[in-house]
Tab-separated table of C-alpha atoms in Angstrom:
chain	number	residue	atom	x	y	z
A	1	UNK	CA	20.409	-36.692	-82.217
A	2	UNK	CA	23.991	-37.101	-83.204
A	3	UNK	CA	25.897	-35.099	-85.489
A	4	UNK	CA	23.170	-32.685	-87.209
A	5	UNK	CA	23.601	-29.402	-89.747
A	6	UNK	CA	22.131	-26.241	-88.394
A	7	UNK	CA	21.045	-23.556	-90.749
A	8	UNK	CA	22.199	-20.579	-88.793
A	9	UNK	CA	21.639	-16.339	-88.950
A	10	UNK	CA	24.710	-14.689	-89.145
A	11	UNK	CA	26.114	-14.048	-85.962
A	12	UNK	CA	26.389	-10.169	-85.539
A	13	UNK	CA	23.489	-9.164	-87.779
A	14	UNK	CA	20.192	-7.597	-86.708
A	15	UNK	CA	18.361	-10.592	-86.692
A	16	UNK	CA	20.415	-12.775	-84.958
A	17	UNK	CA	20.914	-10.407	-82.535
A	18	UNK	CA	17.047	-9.833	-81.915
A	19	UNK	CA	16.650	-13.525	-81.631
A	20	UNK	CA	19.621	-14.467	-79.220
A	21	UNK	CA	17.983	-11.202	-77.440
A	22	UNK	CA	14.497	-13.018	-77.504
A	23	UNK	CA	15.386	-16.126	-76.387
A	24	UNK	CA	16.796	-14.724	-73.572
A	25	UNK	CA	14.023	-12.373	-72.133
A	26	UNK	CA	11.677	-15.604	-72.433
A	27	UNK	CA	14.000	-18.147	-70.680
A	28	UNK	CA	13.322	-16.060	-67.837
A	29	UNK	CA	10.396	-16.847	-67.836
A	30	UNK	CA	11.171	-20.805	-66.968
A	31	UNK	CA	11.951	-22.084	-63.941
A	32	UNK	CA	15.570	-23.241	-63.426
A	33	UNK	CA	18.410	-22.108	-65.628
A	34	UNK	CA	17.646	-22.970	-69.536
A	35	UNK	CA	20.412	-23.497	-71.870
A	36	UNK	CA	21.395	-20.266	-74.199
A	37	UNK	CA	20.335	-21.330	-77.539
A	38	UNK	CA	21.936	-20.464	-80.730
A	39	UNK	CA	19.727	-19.631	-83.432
A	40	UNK	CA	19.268	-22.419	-86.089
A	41	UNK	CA	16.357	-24.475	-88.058
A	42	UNK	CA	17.852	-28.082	-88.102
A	43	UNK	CA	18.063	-29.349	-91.793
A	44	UNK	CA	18.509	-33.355	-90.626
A	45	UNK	CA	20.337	-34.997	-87.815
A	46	UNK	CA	22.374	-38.068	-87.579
A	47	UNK	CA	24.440	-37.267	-89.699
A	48	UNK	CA	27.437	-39.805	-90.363
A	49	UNK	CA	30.777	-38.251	-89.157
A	50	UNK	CA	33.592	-41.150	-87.876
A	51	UNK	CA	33.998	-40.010	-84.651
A	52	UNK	CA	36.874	-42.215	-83.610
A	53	UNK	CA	39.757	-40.755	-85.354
A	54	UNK	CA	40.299	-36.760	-85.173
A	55	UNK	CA	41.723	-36.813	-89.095
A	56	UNK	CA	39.066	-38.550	-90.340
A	57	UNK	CA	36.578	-36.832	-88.827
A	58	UNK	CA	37.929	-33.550	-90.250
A	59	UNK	CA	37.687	-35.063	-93.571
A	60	UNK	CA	33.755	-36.203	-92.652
A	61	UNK	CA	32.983	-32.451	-91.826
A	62	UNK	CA	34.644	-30.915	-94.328
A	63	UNK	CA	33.334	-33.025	-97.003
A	64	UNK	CA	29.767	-32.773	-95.030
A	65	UNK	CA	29.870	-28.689	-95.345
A	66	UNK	CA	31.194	-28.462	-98.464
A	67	UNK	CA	28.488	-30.418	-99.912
A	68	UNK	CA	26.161	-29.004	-98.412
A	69	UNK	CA	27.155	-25.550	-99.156
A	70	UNK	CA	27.496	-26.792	-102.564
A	71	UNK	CA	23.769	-27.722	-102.901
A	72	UNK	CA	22.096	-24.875	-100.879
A	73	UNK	CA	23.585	-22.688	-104.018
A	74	UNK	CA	22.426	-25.093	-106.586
A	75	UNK	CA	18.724	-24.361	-105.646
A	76	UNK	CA	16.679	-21.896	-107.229
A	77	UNK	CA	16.637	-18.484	-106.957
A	78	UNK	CA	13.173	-17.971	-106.715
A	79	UNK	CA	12.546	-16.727	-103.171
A	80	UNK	CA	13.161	-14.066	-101.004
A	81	UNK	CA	14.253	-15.923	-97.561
A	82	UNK	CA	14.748	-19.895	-97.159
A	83	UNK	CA	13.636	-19.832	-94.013
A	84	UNK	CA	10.488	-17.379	-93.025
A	85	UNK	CA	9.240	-17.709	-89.535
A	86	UNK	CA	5.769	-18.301	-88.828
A	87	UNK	CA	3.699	-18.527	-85.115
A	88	UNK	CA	5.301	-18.894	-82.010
A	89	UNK	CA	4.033	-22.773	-80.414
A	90	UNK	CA	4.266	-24.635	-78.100
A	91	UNK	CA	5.769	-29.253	-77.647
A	92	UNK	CA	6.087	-31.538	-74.864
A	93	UNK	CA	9.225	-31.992	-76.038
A	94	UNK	CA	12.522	-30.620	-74.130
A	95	UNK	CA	14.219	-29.117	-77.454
A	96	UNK	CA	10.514	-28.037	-78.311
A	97	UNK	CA	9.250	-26.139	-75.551
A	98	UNK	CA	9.149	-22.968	-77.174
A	99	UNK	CA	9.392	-22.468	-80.908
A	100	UNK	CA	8.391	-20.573	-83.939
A	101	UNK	CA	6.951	-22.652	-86.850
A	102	UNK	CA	9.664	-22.594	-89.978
A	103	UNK	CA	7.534	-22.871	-93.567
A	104	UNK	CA	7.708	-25.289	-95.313
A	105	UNK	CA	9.411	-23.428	-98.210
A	106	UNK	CA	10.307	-26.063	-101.502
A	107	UNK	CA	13.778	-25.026	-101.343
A	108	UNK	CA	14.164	-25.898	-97.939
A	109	UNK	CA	12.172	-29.166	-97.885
A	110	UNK	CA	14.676	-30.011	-100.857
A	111	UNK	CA	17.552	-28.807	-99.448
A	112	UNK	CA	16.924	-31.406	-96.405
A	113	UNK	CA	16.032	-34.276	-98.255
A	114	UNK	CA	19.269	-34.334	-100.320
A	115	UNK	CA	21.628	-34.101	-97.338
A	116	UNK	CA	19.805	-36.612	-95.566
A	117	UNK	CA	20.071	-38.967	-98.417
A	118	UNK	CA	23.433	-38.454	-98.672
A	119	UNK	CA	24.740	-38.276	-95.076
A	120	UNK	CA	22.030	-40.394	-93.296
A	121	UNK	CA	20.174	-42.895	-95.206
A	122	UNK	CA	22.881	-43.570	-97.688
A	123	UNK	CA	25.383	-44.545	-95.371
A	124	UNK	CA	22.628	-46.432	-93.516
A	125	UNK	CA	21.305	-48.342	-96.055
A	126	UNK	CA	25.423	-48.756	-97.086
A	127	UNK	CA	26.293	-50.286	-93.629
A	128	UNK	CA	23.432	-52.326	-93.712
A	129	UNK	CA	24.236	-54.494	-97.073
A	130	UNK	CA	27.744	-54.643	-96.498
A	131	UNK	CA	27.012	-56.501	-92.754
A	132	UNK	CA	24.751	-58.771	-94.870
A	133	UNK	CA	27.820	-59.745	-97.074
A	134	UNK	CA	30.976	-59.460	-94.398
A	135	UNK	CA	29.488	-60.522	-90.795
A	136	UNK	CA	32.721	-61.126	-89.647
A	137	UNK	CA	33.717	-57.518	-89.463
A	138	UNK	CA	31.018	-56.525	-87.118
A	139	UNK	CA	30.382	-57.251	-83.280
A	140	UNK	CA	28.017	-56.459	-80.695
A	141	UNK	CA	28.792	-53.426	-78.380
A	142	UNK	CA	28.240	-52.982	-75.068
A	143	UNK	CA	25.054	-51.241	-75.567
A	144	UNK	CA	24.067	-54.314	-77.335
A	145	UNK	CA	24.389	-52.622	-80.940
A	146	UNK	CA	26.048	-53.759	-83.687
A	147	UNK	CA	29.186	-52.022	-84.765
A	148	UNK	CA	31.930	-52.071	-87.509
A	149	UNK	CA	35.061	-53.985	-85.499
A	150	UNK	CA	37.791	-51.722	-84.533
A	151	UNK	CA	41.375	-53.163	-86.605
A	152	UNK	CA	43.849	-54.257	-83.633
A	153	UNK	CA	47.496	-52.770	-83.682
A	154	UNK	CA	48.443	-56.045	-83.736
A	155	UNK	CA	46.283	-57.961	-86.182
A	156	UNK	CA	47.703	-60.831	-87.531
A	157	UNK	CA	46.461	-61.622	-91.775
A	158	UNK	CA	44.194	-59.227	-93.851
A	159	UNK	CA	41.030	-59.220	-93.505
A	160	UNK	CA	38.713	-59.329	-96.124
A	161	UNK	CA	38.031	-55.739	-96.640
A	162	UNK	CA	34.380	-55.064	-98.150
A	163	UNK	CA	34.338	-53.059	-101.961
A	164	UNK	CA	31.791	-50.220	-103.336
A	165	UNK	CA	31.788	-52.664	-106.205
A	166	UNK	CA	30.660	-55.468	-104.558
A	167	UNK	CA	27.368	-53.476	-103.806
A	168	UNK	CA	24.624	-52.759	-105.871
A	169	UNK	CA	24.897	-48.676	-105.434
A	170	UNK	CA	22.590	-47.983	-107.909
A	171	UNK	CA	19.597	-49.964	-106.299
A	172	UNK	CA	20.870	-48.300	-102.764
A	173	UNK	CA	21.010	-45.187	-103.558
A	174	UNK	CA	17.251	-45.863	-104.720
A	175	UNK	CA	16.346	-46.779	-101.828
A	176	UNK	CA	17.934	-43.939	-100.066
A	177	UNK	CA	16.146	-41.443	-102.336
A	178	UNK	CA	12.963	-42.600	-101.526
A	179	UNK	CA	13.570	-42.698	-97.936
A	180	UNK	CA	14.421	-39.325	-97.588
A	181	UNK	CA	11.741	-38.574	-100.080
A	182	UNK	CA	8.902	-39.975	-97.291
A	183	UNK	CA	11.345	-38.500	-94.189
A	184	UNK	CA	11.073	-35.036	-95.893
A	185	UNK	CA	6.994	-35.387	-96.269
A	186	UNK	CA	6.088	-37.228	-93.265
A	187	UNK	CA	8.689	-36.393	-90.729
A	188	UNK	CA	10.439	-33.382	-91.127
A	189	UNK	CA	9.554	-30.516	-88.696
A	190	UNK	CA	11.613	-27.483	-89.798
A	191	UNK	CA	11.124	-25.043	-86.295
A	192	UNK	CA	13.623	-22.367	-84.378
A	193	UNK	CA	13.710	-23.209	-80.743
A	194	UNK	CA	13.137	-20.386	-78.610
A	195	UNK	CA	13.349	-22.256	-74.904
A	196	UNK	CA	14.634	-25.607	-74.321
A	197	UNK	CA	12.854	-26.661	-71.274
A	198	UNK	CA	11.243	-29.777	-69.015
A	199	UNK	CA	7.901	-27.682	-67.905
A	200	UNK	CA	4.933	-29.543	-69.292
A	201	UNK	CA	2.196	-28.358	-69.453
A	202	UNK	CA	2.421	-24.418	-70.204
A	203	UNK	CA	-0.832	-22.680	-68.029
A	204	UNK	CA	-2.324	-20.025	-69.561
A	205	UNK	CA	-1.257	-17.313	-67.387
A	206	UNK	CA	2.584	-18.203	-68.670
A	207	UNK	CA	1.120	-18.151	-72.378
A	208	UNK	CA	0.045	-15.005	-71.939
A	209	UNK	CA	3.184	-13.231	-70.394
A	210	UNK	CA	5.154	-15.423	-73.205
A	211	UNK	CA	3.078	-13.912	-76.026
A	212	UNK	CA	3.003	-10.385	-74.898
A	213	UNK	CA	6.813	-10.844	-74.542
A	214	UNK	CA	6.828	-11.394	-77.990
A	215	UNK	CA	4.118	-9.126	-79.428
A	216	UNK	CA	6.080	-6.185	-77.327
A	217	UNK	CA	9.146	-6.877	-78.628
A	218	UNK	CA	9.038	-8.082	-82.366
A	219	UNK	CA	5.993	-5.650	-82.386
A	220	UNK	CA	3.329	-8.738	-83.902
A	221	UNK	CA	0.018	-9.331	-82.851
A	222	UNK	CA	-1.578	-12.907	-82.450
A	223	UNK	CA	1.826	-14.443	-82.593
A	224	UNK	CA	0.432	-17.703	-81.814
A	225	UNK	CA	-1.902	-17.410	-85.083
A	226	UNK	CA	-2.283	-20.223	-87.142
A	227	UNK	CA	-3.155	-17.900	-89.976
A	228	UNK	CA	0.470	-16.709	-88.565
A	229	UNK	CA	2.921	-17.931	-91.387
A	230	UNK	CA	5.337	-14.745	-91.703
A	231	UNK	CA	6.220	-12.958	-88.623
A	232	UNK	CA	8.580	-10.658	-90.331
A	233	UNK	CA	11.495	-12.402	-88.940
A	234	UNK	CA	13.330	-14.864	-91.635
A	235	UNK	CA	16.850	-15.342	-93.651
A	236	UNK	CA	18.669	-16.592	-96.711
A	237	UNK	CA	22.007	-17.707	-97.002
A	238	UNK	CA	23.665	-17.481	-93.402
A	239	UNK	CA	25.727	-20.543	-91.466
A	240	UNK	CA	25.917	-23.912	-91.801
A	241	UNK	CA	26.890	-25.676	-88.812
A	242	UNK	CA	27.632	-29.253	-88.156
A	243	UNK	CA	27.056	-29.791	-84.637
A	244	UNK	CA	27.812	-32.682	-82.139
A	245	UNK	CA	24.258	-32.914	-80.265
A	246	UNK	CA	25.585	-35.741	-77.026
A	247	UNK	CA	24.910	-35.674	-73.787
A	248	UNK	CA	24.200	-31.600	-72.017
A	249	UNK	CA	22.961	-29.057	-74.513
A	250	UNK	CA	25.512	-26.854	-72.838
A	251	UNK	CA	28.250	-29.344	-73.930
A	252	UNK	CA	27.142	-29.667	-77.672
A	253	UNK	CA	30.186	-29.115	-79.572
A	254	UNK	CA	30.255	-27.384	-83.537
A	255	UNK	CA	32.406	-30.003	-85.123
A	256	UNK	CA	32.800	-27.368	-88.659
A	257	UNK	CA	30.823	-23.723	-89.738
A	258	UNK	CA	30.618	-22.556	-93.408
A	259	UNK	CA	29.366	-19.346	-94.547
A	260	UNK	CA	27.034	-19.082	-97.375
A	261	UNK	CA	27.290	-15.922	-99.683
């Protein structure tokens, strides 16, 4: 996963507080200890943040957040929450175990797709030409990827150091439009985790406890509808978070927060 944004309740308010309160009751339910999970609906991850120097990796996440903060407000006013919660499902996936459905609202869907073009595919697609046209300043890790060559302390010469202007932006940024264009239709999940767990399957008799749990306490019935698109539970505005998704959940780290008004 990376570095992704999180589009966070407001710590503190009612509905944060019912869903950290959720979460909780229906870990319980799972066997072993699961992670707490704070509240969020991914917008993208890997995101591009330089992680090897602290400075410049302020200047990633603040530029990161304030962009993005800059074009959650640019998008229209035409809806009452950005993110509405739907039915409560089910994923063999860890982070996926337990999760309500997000809708697909256009706002959000847009909202994604810029700040993956901007902070994923562009810089991709970025990387990628300017390795095509200076080789030299790349190498082979020992993971066997290919990475940008960290400059020695002692370096002897200058090295040939690639230019925006030897690019061609505008045919990259193309691309990068339309990649995030197809992500955003074909890939993009939006969904609040309620459990991260390894169980696979779920039995029925744990279904059952897991959606009375939540018909008792958000007071819904057939929560695991698929007519189920607005379970009362939903928010606009709240946190962005940039978050540092490596290695245990418990050690995920927010790299930057910004709250949107």
């Amino acid at each position: 996963m990376g570095v992704a944004l999180w589009l966070c309740p407001k710590a503190n308010t009612p509905l944060h507080d019912k869903l950290v309160t959720l979460t909780s009751s229906l870990s319980t339910l799972f066997p072993g200890q699961p992670p707490k999970i704070d509240p969020h609906v991914t917008v993208t991850s890997s995101i591009s943040v330089n992680l090897d120097d602290p400075e410049k990796t302020k200047e990633d996440v603040y530029k990161i957040l304030t962009a993005s903060a800059t074009a959650i407000k640019s998008l229209p006013k035409n809806h009452c929450n950005l993110v509405t919660l739907g039915k409560v499902d089910s994923h063999r996936s860890r982070l996926k175990k337990l999760y309500f459905h997000v809708r697909r609202d256009p706002n959000l869907i847009s909202f994604a797709t810029i700040i993956r073009e901007l902070f994923v595919i562009l810089p991709q697609e970025i990387d990628h030409e300017t390795m095509k046209k200076y080789p030299h300043l790349y190498t082979t890790n020992e993971n066997g990827l290919i990475v940008r060559k960290k400059k020695g302390k002692h370096s002897i010469g200058k090295e040939v150091e690639p230019q925006d202007a030897d690019l061609n932006l505008p045919s990259i940024q193309k691309v990068a439009q339309e990649k995030a264009s197809h992500w955003s239709q074909d890939e993009y999940d939006p969904h609040l985790s309620l459990v991260y767990s390894d169980l696979y399957p779920i039995d029925n008799a744990l279904w059952r406890t897991i959606k009375t749990r939540i018909q008792d306490y958000l007071n819904i019935d057939n929560c695991d509808s698929d007519d189920l698109i607005d379970n009362g539970l939903g928010w606009d505005n709240g946190v962005l978070k940039l978050v540092l998704c490596e290695g245990d959940v418990n050690d995920w780290v927010v790299l930057g927060s910004v709250d949107l008004h």
